[in-house]
XYZ file of C-alpha atoms in Angstrom:
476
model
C -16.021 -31.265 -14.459
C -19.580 -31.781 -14.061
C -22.142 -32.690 -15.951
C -25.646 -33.210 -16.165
C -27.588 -36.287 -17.553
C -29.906 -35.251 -20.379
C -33.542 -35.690 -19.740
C -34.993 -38.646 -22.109
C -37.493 -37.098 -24.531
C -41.463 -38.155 -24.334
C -41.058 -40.562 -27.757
C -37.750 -42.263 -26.503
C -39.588 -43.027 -23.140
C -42.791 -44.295 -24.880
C -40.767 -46.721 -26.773
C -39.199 -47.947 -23.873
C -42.092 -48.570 -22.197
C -43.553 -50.150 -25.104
C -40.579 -52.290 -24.995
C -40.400 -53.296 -21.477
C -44.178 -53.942 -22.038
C -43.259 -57.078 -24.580
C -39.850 -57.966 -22.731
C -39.275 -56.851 -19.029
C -36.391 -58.947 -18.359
C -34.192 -56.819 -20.845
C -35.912 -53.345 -20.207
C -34.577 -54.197 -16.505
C -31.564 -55.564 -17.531
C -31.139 -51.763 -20.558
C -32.181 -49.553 -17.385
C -29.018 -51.400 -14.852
C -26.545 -51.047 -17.931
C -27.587 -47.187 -17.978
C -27.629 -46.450 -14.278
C -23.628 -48.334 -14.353
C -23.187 -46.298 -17.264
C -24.146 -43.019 -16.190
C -22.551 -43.503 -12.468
C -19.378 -44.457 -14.097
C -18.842 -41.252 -16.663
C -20.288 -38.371 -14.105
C -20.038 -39.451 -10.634
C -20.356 -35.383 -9.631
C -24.043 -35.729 -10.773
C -24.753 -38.492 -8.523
C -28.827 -37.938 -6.780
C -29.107 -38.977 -3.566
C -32.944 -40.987 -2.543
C -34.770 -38.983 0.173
C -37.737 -40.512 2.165
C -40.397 -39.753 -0.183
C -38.922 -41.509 -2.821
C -37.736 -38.564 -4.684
C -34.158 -37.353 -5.548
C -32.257 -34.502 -4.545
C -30.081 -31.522 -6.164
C -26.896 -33.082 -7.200
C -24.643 -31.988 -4.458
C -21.450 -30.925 -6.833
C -23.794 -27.959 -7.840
C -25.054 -26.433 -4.914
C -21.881 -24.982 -3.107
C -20.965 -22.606 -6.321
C -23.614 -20.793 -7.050
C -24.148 -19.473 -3.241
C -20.199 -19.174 -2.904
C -20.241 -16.938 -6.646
C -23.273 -14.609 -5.115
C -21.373 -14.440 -1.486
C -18.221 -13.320 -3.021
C -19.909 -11.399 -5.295
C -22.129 -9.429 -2.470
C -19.106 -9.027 -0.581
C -16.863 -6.886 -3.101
C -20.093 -4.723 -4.100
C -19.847 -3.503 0.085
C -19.476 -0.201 -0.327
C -17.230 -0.468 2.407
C -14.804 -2.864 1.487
C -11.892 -0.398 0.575
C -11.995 1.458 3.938
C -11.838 -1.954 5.721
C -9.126 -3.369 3.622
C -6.873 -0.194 3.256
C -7.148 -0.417 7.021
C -6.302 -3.824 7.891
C -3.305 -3.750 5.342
C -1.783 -0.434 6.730
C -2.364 -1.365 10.919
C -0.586 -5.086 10.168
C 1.905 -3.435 8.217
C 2.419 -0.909 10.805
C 2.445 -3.547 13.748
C 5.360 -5.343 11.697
C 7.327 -2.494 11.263
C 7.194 -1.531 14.522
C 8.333 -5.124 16.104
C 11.084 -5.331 13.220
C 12.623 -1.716 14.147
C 12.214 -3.133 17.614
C 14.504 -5.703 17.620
C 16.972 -4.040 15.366
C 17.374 -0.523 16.658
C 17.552 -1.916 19.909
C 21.309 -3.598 18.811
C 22.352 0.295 17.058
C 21.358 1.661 20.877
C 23.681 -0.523 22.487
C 26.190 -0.168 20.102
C 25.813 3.765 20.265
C 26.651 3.861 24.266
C 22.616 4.370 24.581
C 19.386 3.104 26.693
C 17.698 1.344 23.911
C 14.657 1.494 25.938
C 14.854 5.084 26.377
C 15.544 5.366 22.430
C 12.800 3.646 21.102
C 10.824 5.127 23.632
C 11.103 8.298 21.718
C 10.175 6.121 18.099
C 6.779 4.931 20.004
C 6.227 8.462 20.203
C 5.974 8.786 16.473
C 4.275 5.312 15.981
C 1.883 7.090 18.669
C 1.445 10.549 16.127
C 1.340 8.586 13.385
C -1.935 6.806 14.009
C -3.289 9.845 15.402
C -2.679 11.742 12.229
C -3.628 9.162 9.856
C -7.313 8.763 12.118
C -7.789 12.468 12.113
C -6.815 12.646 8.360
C -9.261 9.890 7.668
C -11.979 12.323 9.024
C -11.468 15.036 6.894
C -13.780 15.656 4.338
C -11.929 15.617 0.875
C -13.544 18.913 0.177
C -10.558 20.686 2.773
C -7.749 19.014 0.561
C -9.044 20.434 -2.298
C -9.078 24.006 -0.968
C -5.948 23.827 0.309
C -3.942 22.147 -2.388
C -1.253 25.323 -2.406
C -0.928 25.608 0.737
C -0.302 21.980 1.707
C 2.657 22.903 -0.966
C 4.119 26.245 -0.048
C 4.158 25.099 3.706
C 6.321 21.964 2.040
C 8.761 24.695 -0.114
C 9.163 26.399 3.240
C 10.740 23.689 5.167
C 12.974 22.211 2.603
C 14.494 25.572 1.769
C 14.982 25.606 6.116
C 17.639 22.562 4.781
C 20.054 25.729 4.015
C 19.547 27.537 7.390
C 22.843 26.753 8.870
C 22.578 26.069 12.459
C 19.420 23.915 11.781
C 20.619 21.699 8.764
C 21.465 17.991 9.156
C 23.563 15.926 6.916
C 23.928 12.297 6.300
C 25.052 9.418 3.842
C 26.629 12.608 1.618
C 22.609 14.041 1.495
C 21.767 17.437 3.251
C 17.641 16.658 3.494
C 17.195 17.064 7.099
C 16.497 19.408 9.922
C 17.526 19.671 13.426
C 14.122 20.343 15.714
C 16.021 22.532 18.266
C 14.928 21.352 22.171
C 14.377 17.697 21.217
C 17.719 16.340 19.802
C 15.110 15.329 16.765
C 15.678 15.037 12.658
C 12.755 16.161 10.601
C 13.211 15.216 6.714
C 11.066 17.831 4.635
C 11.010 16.225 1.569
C 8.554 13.254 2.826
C 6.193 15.920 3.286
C 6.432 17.706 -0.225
C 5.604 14.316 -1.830
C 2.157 14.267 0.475
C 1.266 18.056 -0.614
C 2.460 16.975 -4.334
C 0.043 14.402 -4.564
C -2.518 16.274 -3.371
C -1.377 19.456 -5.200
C -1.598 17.257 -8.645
C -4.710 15.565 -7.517
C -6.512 19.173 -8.190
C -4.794 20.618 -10.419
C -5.397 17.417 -12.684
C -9.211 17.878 -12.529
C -8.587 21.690 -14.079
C -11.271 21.594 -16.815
C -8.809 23.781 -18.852
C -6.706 20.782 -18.876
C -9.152 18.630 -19.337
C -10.450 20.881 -22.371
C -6.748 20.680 -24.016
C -4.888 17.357 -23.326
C -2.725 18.190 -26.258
C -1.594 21.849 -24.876
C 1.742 21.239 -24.332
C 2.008 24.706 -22.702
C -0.881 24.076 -20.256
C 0.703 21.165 -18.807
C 3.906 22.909 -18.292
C 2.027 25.357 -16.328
C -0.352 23.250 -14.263
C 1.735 20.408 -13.966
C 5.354 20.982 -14.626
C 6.195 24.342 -12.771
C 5.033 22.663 -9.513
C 6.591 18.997 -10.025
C 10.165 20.418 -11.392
C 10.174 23.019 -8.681
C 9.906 19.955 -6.030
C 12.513 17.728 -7.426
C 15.085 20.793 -7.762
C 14.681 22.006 -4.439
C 15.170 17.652 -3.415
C 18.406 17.544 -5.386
C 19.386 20.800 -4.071
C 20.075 18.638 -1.053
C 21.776 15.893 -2.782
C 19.048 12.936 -2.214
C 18.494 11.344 -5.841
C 16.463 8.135 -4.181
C 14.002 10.850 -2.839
C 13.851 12.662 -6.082
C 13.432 9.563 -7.924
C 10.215 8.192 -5.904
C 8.562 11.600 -6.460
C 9.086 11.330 -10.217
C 7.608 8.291 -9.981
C 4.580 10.043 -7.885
C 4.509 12.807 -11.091
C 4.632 10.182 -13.821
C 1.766 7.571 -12.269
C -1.129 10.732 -11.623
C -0.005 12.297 -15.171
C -0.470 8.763 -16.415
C -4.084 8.733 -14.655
C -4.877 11.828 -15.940
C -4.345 11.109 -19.285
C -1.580 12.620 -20.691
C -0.773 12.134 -23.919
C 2.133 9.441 -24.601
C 4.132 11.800 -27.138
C 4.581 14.017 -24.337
C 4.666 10.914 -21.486
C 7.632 9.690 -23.376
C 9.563 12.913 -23.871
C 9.195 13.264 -19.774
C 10.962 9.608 -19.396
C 13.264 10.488 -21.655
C 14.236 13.677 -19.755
C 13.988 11.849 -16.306
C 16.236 9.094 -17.329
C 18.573 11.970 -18.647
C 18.321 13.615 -15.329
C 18.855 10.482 -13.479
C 22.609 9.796 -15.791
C 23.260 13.009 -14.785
C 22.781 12.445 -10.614
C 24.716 9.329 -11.119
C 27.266 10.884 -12.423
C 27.818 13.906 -10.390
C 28.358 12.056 -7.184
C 31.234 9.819 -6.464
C 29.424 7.993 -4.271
C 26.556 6.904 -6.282
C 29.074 6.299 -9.018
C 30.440 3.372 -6.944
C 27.408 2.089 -5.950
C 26.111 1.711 -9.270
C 29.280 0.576 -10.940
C 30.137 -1.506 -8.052
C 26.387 -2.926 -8.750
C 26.489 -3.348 -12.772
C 30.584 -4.754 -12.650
C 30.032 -8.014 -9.923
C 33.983 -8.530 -10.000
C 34.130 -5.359 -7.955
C 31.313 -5.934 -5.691
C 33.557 -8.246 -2.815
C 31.891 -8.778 0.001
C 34.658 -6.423 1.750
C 34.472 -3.495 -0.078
C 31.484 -1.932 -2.142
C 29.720 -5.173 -2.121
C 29.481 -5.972 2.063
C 26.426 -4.186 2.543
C 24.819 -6.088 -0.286
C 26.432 -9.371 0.329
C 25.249 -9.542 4.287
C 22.253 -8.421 3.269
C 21.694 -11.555 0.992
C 23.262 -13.552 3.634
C 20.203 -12.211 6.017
C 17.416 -13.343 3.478
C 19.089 -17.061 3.313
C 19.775 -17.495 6.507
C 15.740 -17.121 7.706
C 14.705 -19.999 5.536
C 11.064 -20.940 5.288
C 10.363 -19.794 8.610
C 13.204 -17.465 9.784
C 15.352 -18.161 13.017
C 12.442 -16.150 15.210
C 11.800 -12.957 16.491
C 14.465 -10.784 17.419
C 17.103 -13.314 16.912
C 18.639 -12.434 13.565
C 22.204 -11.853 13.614
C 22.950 -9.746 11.086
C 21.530 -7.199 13.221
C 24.859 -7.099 15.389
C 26.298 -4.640 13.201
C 27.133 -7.061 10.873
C 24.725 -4.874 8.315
C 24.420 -1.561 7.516
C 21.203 0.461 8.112
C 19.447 -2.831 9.234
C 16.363 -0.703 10.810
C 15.972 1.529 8.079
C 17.518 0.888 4.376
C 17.897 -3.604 5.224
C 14.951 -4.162 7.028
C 13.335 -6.204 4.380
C 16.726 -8.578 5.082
C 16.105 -8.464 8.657
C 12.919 -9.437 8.021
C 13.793 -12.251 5.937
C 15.727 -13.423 8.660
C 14.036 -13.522 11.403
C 10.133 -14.764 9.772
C 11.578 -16.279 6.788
C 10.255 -16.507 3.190
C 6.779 -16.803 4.675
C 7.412 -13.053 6.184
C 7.963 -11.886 3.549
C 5.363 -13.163 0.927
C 3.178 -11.564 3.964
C 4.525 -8.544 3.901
C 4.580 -8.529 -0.204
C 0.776 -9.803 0.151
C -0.006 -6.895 2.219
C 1.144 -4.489 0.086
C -0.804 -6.193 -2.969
C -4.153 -5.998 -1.380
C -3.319 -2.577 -0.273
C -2.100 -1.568 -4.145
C -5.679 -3.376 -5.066
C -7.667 -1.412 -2.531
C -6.332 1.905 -3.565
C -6.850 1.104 -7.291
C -10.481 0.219 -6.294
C -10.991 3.592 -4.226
C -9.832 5.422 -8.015
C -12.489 3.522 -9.775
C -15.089 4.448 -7.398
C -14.711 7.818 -6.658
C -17.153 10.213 -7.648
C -14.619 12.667 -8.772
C -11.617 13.217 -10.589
C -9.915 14.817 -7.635
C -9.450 11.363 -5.770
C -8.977 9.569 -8.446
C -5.975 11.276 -9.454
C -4.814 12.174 -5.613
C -4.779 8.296 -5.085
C -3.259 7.568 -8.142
C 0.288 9.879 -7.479
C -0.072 8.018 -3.657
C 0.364 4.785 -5.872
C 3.183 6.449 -7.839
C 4.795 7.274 -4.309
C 3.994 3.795 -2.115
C 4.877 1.746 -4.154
C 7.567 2.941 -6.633
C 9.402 2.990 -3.144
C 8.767 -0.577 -2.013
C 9.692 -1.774 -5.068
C 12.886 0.511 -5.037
C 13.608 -0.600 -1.823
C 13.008 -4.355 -1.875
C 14.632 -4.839 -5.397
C 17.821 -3.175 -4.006
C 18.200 -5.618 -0.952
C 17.058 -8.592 -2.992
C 20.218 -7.711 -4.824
C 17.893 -6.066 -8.529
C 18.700 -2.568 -7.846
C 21.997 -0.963 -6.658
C 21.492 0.494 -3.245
C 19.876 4.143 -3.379
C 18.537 4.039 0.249
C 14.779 4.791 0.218
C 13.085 3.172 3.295
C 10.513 0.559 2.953
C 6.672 2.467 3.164
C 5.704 1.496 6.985
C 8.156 -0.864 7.920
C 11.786 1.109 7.936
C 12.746 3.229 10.993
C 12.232 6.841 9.869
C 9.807 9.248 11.343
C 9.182 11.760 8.974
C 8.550 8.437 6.190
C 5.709 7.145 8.514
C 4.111 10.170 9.368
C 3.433 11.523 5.533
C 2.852 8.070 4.815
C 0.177 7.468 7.138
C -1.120 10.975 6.500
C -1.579 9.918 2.908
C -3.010 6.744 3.580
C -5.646 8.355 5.831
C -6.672 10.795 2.569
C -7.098 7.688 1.234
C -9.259 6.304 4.085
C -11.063 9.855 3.658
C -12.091 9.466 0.246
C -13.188 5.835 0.929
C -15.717 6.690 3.097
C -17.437 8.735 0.732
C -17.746 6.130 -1.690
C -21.150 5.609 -3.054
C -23.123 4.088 -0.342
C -19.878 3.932 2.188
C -20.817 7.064 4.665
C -24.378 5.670 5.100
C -23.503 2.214 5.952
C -20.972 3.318 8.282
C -23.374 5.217 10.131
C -25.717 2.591 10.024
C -22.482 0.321 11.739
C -22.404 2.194 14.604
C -26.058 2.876 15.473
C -25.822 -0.346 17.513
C -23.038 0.292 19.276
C -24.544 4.088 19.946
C -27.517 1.985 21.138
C -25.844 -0.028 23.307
C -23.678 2.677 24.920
C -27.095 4.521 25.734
C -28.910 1.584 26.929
C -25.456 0.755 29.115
C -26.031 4.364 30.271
C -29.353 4.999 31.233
C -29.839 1.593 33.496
C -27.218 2.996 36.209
C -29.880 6.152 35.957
C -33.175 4.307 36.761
C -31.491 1.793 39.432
C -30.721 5.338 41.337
C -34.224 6.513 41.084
C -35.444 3.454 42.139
C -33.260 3.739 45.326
C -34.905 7.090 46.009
C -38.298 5.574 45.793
């Protein structure tokens, strides 16, 4: 800790020198015992002689003060959110895409298949993916907010194309996909209804007649409930409870944000958890998943419990470090769903604990960034958009992550950026670009942008008129 040593006052140094003046031999020997003294208790403090005889700052004081106002200056940028939210999503992306790498490449080979060829198709979504989420950055807000219903209804209209036979697709039980016809290609709709149902919520939130009567139970029904329910029926219509259960987690984090009153936030727990028994319940399958999970005496790591048990296997056997990329063996069909449901264990496998504290760091700074973009919007309408994203991200990674870690029984929700799944990366990365949209229109954040890439615009024209003069000098 440091401390400074209190300057003498003018009477205590008169009397000193009054009593060096009579005896000098103890004044010298009073000022050594103090110099010992004060050396001894607050070393930090220490002055350092320069040439002109004087002293210096102490040097324990000088880093702080400049490292406080640096850190300081550097989360007042105004455009520190876009810059985080898109470092954490492109290393999160890159990591995904080397993990479902190396552990589709094993299902190809098992499958009869080119795994080149077949994850030559996936880099055509990685490809999309950052296309859309760039273009989606771009938009202004002001086009989400117009076309908050649309973005919906367009959502309706391909999960009720789940019941179109010829052009459904069923797996794991769940009928929640779509056959594209020509391409040998799934398409899941309901990834896309929880991207319009954030935005959809994210206007219909900043309603002033809401606004005007949080305790109108009637008006949030309306506004709020006839849209959300309708979504989550037509999801369970196709039997996928993990799907339905992330986007009531989307509906209860942007109702939260909003401000809904917690008589009425507790009655719609209440009913979700009741709805929730009641999926359970209904299937055989999740019924032994989740008794197999709550009863361990029937999870054996041949029956109900293998998929969990080699999944925990694949998190030990990585270590600190992992056993390197692309060399986990649990891969070899030894798990289940290693590219999409496990590939937090594969993960864990091949980089170790210190992968995965990464990845789980990652998706911190991201939670951090979006919670700053809420608190420094202008309006209501991103604020509560990015709030149901929150609701969405991150109720999934956790639902995902707790379930291989061995917290949650196994519901299969892929992990946000980092499972195999096309239709989970592209909504995904369309939402996190409407995030990326309304953080460049933070205050201050679209002018210093512009003023970022004036001198690369300046270069670029300076680049591009020389090749011009040198030719009309050749004329000459």
């Amino acid at each position: 800790m440091l401390r400074s040593v209190p300057k003498p006052e003018a009477s205590t140094s008169s009397s000193h020198t009054a009593a060096g003046a009579k005896n000098p031999s103890a004044t010298l020997a009073e000022a050594a015992s103090t110099r010992s003294t004060t050396t001894a208790t607050s070393p930090a403090t220490a002055t350092t002689p320069t040439s002109a005889g004087e002293t210096s700052a102490p040097s324990g004081k000088v880093p702080w003060p400049r490292l406080r106002s640096g850190l300081q200056s550097w989360r007042e940028q105004p455009v520190l959110s876009y810059y985080l939210l898109l470092v954490c999503t492109l290393l999160l992306f890159i990591i995904g895409f080397i993990l479902v790498f190396s552990a589709s490449t094993i299902q190809a080979l098992d499958n009869g298949a080119n795994p080149f060829r077949a994850f030559g198709t996936r880099t055509v979504i990685y490809v999309a993916s950052l296309f859309i989420m760039f273009v989606a950055s771009r938009i202004p807000p002001g086009f989400y907010f117009q076309g908050h219903r649309y973005f919906l209804g367009a959502a309706w209209v391909m999960q009720l194309l789940i019941f179109v036979p010829g052009l459904a697709a069923s797996a794991g039980g769940n009928t929640n996909w779509i056959m594209i016809p020509g391409i040998r290609m799934t398409l899941q709709p309901s990834e896309f209804i929880k991207l319009a149902l954030a935005v959809y919520l994210g206007r219909v939130l900043t309603d002033p007649r809401l606004r005007e009567n949080l305790w109108d139970w009637r008006m949030w029904l309306r506004l709020v409930g006839r849209p959300a329910v309708g979504s989550l029926v037509l999801v369970l219509l196709g039997k996928d409870l993990g799907t339905a259960m992330v986007m009531a987690s989307l509906v209860l984090v942007a109702v939260f944000a909003a401000g809904l009153p917690l008589k009425y936030f507790g009655i719609v727990i209440l009913v979700g958890l009741f709805g929730a028994t009641v999926g359970v319940l209904s299937s055989a399958n999740r019924r032994r998943r989740v008794f197999g999970f709550l009863d361990a005496s029937t999870s054996d790591p041949t029956g109900i419990g293998y998929q969990r048990q080699h999944g925990l296997w694949s998190l030990a056997t990585g270590g600190l470090t992992g056993v390197g990329p692309g060399a986990s063996r649990e891969k070899w069909s030894y798990l289940p769903e290693a590219d999409t449901d496990y590939i937090f264990a594969i993960l864990g496998e091949e980089f170790g604990i210190l992968g995965t504290f990464l990845v789980l760091a990652l998706f911190a700074v991201m939670c951090v960034t979006l919670v700053r973009i809420m608190q420094r919007s202008v309006s209501n309408f991103p604020t509560f958009t990015v709030a149901a994203m929150i609701g969405w991200i991150f109720a999934q990674a956790i639902i995902n992550i707790a379930a291989v870690i061995g917290l949650f029984p196994i519901i299969g929700v892929p992990l946000p950026l980092v499972s195999s799944g096309g239709s989970s990366l592209l909504s995904i990365m369309a939402a996190l670009g409407i995030a990326m949209s309304f953080a460049r229109r933070e205050p201050g954040a679209e002018a210093a942008l512009k003023a970022r890439g004036r001198p690369l615009r300046k270069s670029q024209a300076i680049l591009g008129g020389a090749p011009k003069r040198s030719r009309v000098r050749n004329r000459d």
